Short mmCIF file of C-alpha atoms and ligand atoms in Angstrom, two decimals:
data_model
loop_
_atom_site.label_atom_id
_atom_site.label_comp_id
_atom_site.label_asym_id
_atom_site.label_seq_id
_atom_site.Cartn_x
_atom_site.Cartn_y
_atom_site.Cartn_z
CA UNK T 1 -10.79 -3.71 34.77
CA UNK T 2 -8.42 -1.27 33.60
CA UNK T 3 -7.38 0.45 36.76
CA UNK T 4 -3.80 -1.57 36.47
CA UNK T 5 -3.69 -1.11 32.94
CA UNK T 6 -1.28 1.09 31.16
CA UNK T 7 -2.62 2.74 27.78
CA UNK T 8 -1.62 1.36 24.63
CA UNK T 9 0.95 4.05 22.95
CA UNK T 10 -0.93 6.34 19.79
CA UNK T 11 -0.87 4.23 16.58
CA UNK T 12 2.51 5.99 14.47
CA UNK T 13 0.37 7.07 11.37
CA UNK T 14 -3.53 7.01 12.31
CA UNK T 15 -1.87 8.36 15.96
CA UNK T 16 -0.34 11.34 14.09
CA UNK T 17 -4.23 12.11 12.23
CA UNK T 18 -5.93 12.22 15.28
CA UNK T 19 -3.34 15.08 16.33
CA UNK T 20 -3.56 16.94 13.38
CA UNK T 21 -7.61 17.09 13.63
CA UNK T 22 -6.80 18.33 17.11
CA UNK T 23 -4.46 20.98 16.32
CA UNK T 24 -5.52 24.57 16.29
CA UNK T 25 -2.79 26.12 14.22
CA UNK T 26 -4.61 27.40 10.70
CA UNK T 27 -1.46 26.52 8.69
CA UNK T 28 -1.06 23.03 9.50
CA UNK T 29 -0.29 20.89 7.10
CA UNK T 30 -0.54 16.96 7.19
CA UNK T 31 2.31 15.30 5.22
CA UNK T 32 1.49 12.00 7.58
CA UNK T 33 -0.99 9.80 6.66
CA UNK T 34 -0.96 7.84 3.22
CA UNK T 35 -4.18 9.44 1.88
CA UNK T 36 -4.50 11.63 -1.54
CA UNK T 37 -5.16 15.33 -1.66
CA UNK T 38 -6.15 17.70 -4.71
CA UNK T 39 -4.82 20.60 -5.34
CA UNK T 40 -7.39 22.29 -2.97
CA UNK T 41 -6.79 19.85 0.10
CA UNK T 42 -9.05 18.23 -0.14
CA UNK T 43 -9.35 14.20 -0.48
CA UNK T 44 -11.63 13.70 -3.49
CA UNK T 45 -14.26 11.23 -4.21
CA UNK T 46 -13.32 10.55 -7.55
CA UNK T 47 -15.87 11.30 -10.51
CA UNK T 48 -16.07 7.35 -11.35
CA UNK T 49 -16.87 6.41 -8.01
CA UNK T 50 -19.65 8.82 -8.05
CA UNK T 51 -20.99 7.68 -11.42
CA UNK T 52 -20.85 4.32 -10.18
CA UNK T 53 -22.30 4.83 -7.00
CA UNK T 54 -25.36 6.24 -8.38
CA UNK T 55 -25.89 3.53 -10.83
CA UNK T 56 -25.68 1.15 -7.51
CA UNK T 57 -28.38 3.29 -5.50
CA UNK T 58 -30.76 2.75 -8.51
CA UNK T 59 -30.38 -0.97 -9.03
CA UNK T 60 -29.59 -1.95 -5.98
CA UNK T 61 -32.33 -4.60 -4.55
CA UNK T 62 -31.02 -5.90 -1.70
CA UNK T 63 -28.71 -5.42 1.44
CA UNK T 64 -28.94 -9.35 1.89
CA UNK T 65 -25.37 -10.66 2.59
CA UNK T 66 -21.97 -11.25 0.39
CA UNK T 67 -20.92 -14.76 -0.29
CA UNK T 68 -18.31 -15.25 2.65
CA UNK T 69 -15.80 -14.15 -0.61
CA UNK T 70 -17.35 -11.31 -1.46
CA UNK T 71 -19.19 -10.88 -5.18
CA UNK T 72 -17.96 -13.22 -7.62
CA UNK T 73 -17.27 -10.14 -10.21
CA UNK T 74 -15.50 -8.52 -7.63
CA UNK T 75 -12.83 -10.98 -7.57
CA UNK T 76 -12.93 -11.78 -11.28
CA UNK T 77 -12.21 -8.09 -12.13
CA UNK T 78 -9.52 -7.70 -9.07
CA UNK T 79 -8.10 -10.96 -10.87
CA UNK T 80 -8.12 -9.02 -14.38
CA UNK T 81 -6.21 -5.89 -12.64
CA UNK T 82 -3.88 -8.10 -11.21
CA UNK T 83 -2.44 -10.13 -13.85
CA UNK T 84 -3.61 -8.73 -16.60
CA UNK T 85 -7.39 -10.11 -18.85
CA UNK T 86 -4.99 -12.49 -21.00
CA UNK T 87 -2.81 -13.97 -18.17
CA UNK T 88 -2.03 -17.61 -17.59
CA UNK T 89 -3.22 -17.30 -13.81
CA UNK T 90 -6.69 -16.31 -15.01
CA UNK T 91 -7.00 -18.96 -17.82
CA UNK T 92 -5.80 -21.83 -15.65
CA UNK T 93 -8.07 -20.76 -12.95
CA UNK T 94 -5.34 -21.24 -10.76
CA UNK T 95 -5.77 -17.89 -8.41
CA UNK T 96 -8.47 -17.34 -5.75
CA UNK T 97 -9.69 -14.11 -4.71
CA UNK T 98 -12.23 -12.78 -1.87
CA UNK T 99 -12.59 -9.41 -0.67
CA UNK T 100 -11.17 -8.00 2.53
CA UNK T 101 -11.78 -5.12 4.80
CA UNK T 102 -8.80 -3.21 3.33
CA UNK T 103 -5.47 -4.01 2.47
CA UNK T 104 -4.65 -4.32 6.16
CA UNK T 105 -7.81 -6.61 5.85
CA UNK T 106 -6.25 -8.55 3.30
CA UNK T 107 -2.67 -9.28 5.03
CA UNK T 108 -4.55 -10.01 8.31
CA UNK T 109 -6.48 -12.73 6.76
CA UNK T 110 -3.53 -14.06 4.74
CA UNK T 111 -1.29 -13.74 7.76
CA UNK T 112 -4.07 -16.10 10.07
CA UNK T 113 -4.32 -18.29 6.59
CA UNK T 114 -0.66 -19.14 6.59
CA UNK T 115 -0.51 -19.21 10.39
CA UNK T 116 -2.78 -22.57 10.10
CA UNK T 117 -0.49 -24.02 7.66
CA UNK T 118 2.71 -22.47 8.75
CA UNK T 119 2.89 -22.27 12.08
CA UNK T 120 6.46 -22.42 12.84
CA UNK T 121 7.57 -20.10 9.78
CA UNK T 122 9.07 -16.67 10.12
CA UNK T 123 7.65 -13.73 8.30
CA UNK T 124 10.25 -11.72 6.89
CA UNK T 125 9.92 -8.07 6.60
CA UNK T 126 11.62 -5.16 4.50
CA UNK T 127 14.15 -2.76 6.45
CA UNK T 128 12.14 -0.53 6.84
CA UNK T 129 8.60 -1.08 6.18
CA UNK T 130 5.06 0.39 6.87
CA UNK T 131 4.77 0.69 10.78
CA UNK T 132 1.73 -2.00 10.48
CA UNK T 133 3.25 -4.51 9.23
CA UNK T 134 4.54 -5.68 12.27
CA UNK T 135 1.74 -5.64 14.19
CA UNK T 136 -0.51 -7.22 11.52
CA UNK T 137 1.48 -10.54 11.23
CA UNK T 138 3.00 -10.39 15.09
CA UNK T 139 -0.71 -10.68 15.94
CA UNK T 140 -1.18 -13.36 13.65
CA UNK T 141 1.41 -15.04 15.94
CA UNK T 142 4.49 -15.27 13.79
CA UNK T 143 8.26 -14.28 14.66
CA UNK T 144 9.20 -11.71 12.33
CA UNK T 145 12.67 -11.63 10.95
CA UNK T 146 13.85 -8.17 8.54
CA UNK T 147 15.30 -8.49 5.32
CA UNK T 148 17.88 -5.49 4.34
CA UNK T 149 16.38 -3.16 1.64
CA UNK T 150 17.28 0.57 1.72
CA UNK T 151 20.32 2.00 1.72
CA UNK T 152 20.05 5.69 3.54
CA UNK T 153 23.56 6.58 1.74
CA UNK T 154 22.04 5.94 -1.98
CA UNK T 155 18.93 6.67 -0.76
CA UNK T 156 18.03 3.70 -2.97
CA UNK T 157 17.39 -0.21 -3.38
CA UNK T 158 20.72 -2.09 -1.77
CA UNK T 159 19.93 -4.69 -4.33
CA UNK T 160 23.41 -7.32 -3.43
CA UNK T 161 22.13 -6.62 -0.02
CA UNK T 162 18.28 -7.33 -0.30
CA UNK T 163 19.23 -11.11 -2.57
CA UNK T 164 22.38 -11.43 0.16
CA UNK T 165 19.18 -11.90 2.95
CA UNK T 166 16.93 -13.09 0.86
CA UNK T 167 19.09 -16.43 0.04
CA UNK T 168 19.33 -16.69 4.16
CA UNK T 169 15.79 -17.24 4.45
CA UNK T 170 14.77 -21.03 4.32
CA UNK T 171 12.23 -22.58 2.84
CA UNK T 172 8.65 -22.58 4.37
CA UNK T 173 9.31 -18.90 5.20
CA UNK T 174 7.02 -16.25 4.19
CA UNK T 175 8.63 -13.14 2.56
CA UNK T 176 6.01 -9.83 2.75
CA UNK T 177 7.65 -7.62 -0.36
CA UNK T 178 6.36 -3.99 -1.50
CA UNK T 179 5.19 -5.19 -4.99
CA UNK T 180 5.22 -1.07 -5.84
CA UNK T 181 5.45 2.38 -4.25
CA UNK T 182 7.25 1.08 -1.15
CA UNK T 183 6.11 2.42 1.95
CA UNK T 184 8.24 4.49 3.75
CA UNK T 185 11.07 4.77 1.32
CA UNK T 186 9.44 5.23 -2.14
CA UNK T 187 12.04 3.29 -3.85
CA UNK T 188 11.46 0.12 -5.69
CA UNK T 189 12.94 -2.93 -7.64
CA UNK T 190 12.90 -2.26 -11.37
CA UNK T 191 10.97 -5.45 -13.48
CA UNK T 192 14.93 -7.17 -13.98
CA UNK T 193 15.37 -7.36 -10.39
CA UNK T 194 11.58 -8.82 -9.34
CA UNK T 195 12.90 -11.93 -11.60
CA UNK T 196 15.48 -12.33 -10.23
CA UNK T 197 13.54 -11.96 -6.14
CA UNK T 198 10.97 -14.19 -7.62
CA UNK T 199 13.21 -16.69 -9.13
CA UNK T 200 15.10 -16.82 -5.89
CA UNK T 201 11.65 -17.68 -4.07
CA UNK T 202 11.26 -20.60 -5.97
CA UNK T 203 14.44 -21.60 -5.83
CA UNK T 204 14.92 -21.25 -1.95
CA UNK T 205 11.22 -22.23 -1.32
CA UNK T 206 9.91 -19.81 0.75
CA UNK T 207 6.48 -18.23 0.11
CA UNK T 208 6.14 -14.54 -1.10
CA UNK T 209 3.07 -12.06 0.10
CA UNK T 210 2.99 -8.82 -2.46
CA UNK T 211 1.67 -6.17 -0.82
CA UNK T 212 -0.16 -4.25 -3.64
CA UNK T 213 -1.60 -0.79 -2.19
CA UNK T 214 -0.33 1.62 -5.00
CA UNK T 215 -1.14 -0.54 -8.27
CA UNK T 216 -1.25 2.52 -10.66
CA UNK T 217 0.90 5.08 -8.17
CA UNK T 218 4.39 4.59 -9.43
CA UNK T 219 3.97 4.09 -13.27
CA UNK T 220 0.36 2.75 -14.43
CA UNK T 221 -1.54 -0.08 -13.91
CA UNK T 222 -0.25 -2.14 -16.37
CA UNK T 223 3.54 -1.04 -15.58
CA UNK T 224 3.64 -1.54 -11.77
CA UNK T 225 2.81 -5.43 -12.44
CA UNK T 226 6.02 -6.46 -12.77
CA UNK T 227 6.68 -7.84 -9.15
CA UNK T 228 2.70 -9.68 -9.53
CA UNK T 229 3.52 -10.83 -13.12
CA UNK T 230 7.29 -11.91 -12.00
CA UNK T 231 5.88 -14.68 -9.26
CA UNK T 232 3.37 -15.86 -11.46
CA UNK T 233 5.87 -16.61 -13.91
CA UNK T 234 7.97 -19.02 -11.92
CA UNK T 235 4.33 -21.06 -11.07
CA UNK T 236 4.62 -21.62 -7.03
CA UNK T 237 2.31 -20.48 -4.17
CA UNK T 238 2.38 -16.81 -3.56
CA UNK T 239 -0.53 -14.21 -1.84
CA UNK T 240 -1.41 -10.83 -3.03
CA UNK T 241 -3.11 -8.52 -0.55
CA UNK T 242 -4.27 -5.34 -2.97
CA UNK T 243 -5.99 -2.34 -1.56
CA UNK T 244 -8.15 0.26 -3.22
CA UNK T 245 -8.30 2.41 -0.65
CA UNK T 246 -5.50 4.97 -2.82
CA UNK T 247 -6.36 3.56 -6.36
CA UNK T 248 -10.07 4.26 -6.21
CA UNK T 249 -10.02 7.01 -3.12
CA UNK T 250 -12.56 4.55 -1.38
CA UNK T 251 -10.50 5.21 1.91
CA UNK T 252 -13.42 4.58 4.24
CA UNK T 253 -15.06 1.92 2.28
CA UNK T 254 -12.59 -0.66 3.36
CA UNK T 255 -11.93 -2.43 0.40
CA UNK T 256 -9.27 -4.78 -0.47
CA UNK T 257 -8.88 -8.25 -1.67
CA UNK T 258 -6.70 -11.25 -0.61
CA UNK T 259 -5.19 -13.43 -3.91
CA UNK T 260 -3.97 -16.28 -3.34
CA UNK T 261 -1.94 -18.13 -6.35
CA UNK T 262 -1.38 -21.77 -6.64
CA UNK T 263 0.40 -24.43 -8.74
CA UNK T 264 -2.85 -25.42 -9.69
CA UNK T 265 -6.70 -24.77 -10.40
CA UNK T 266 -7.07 -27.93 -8.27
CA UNK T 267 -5.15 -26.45 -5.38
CA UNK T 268 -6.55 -23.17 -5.63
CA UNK T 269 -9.87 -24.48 -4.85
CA UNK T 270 -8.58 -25.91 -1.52
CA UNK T 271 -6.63 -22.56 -0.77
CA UNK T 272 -10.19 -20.33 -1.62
CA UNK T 273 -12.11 -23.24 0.95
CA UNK T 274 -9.25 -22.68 4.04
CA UNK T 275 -9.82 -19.22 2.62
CA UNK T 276 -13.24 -18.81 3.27
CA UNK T 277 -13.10 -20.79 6.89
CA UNK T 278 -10.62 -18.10 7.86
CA UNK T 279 -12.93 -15.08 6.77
CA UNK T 280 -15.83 -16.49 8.64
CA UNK T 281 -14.43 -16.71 11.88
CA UNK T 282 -12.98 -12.76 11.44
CA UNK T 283 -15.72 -11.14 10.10
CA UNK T 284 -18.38 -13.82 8.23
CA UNK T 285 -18.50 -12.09 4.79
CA UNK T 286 -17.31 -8.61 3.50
CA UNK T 287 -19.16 -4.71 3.39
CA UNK T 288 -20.82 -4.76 0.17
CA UNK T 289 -20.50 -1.21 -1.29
CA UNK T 290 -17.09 -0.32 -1.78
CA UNK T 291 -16.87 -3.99 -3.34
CA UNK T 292 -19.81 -3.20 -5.91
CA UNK T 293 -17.81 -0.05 -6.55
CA UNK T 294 -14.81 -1.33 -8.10
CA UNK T 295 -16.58 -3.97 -9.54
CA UNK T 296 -18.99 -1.66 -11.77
CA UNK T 297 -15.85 0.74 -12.50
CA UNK T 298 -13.86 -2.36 -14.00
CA UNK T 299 -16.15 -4.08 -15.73
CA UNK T 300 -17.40 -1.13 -17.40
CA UNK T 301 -15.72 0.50 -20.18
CA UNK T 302 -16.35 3.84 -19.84
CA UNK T 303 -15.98 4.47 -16.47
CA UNK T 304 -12.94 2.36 -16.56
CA UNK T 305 -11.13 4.34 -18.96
CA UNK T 306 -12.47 7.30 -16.36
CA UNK T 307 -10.92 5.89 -13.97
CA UNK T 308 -7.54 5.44 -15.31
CA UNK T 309 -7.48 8.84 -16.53
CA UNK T 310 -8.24 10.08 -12.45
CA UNK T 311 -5.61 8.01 -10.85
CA UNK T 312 -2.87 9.57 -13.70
CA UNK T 313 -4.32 13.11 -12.40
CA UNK T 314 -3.12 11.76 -8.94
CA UNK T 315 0.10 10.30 -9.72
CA UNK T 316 0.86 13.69 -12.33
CA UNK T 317 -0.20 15.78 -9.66
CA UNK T 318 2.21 13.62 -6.82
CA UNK T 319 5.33 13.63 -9.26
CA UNK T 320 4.83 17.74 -9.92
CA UNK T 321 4.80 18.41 -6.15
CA UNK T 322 8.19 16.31 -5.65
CA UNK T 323 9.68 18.12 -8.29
CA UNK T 324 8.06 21.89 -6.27
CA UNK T 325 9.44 20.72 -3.38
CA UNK T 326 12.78 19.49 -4.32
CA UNK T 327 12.77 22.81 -6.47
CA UNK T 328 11.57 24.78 -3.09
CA UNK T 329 14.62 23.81 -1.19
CA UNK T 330 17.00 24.70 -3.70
CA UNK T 331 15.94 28.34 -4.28
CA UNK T 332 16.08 28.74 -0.16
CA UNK T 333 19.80 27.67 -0.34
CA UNK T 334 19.05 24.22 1.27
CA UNK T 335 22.51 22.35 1.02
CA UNK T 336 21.21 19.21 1.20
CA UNK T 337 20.78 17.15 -1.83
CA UNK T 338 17.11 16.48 -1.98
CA UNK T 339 16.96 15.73 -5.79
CA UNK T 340 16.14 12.32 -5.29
CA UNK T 341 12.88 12.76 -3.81
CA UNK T 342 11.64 13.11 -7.96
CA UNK T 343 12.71 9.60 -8.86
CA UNK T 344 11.01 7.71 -5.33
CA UNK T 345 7.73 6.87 -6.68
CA UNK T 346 4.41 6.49 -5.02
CA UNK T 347 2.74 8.78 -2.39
CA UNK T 348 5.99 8.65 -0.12
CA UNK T 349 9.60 9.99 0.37
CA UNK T 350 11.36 8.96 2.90
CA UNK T 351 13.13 12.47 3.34
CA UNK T 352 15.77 12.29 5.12
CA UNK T 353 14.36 14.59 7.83
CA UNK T 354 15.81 13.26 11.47
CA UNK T 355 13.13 12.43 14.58
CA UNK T 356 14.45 15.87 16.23
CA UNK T 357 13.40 17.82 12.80
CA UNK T 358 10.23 15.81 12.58
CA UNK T 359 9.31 16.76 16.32
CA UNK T 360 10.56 20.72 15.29
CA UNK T 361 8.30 20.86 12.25
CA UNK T 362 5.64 19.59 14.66
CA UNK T 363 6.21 21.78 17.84
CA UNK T 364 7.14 24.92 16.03
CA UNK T 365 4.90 24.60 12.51
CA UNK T 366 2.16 22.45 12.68
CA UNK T 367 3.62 20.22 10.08
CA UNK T 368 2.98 16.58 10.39
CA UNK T 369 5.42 13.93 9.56
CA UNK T 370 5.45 10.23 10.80
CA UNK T 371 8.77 9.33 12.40
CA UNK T 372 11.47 8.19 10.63
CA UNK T 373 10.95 11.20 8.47
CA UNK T 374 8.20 9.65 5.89
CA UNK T 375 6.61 12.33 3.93
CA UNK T 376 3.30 12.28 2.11
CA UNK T 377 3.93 14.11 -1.12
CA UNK T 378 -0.19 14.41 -1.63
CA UNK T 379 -0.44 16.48 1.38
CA UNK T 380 1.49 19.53 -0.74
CA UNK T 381 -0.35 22.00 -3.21
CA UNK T 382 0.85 25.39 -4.34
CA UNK T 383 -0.84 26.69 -1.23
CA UNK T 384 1.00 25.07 0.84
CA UNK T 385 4.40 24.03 -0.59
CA UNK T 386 6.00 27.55 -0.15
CA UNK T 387 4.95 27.26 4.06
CA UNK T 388 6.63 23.87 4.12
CA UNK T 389 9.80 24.59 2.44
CA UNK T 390 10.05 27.52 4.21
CA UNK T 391 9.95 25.83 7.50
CA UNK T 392 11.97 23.04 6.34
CA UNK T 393 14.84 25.28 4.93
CA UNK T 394 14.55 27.48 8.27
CA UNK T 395 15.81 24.29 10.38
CA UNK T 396 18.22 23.02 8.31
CA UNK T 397 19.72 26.16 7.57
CA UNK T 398 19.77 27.07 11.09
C1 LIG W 1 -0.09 4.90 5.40
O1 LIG W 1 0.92 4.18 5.38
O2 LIG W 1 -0.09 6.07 5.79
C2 LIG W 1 -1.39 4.33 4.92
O3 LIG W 1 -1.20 3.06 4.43
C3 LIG W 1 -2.49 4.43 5.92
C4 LIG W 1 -2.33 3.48 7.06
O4 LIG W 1 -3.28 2.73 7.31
O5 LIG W 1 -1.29 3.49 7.72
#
């Protein structure tokens, strides 16, 4: 069967792990995939997770399966982290929730949900945006169409440029935006300009999905909202596909949710029943433990407020090693003005480092950075910041 068949090309990011594992240079250093290291390396399973988890393994009674949803507390508590406990989704019962594989997971499902109901719309993306994207709603069967976002000059938000494409897009049109941390380019909207993206939505009619996989990354839980809290202010149909695979470090777990937000509690019980049709045709009904997990961690009070204080240690411990490596560059006479690598927020920078660098740090180093020059702040610690801007100053100052 696959004699005549050509091999599908190494996924960008996941593609770039599996050459990392397989590389037998001791210094190398993975600045590629999105996933959170400590100061020794190492990706943690945070303290609160473990807590939790062994409060599961002691109560747990049964492997039986998830509603097709996922557990109801699951989806109350994503619903809580979302808008916030007081919001006016959550009292008019007018959001739906069920837990997906992932965030990827959680698009895929929106993207076949809206595919039933929208099946000539477009699905406009951010220029740029994570590699997946594409392939996610492509798959799904939609056209995509790109919306302009960064400018490489500013290295920052073209805002006139972003609402000058965003008024082109017409109604019936679904609109996938970064609601924090946006991945490649680490720069994002500031609460002002999500009201005046969501109030455009309305107005124009077309149908936003947030893609939430940094909640708690960029400024705190409660302060990244604004793009969630924004579209649930102007009242019209929008989709939130959160992930906890950075949040809570439960990576492997695959555990994300799909939100979608209606008018009305009366719609949103239609939009969780086409929900729930789509899920069981994918995968029936979700993995239970990473769902329990988060669950147990945000209902409970102690090990909530444990988990808050973990995920600051991660974002403290991102924004000191953009400030080490900006620093880094400037004490090795790097020309280059890197200094706004401390104000992008999230796990990425989008460096500035051209394919041919990103292929020398590769060939000649060991260091691993997706094309397009993406770089994964969490890979750095002190051991290894002084090897990277070492290697980094020695090409550009060649
Ligand atoms: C990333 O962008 O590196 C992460 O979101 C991991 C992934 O699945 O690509």
């Amino acid at each position: 069967m696959w004699q005549k068949i050509e091999a599908a090309p190494a996924d960008s990011i996941l593609g770039l792990t599996d050459a990392f594992r397989n590389d037998p240079n001791p210094q190398k250093v993975n600045l590629g995939v999105g996933v959170y290291k400590d100061e020794k390396g190492t990706t943690p399973i945070l303290e609160c997770v473990k807590a939790a988890e062994k409060i599961l393994l002691s109560e747990e009674v049964t492997k039986s399966y998830l509603p097709i949803s996922g557990d109801p507390l699951y989806g109350r508590e994503v619903q809580k982290l979302l808008f916030g406990a007081d919001s006016e989704v959550i009292k008019t019962g007018r959001a739906v929730t069920a837990h997906a594989p992932g965030g990827t997971g959680a698009l895929r499902v929106g993207g076949e949900l809206l595919k039933k109901f929208k099946p000539t719309a477009k699905v406009w993306i951010s220029n740029p945006t994570w590699a997946n994207h594409k392939g996610i709603f492509t798959t799904a069967g939609f056209e995509l169409a790109t919306y302009d976002y960064y400018n490489p000059t500013t290295k920052s938000v073209d805002f006139e440029a972003l609402i000058a494409s965003l008024e082109t897009v017409p109604s019936g049109d679904i609109v996938l935006l970064h609601a924090c941390c946006h991945n490649p380019s680490g720069v994002d909207l500031n609460c002002e300009q999500w009201k005046i993206v969501a109030a455009l939505g309305k107005e124009k009619g077309w149908i936003a999905f947030l893609d939430f996989a940094y909640q708690g990354f960029g400024d705190g839980v409660n302060e990244d909202r604004c793009a969630v809290e924004e579209f649930a202010a102007t009242g019209v149909d929008f989709f939130v596909a959160s992930s906890f695979s950075k949040n809570f470090g439960l990576y492997n777990e695959r555990c994300g949710a799909l939100t979608v937000v209606s008018p009305s509690a009366k719609e949103a019980v239609v939009a969780m029943s086409h929900l729930k049709a789509t899920i069981r045709v994918i995968y029936s009904n979700p993995p239970a433990h990473g769902g329990l997990v988060v669950a147990l961690i945000l209902s409970d009070e102690e090990l909530h407020k444990q988990w808050l204080a973990e995920l600051t240690t991660m974002r403290e411990r991102i924004k000191a090693m953009r400030e080490a490596l900006v620093a880094g560059l400037v004490k090795r006479g790097v020309k280059e003005d890197f200094s706004y690598i401390t104000s992008q927020r999230g796990m990425f920078s989008f460096s500035g480092l051209s394919d041919s660098i990103v292929k020398w740090l590769r060939d000649n180093k060991a260091i691993y950075v997706v094309g397009g020059g993406r770089i994964n702040l969490a890979g750095l610690t002190s051991s290894n910041i002084d090897y990277v801007c070492d290697a980094i100053a020695e090409v550009l100052n060649a």
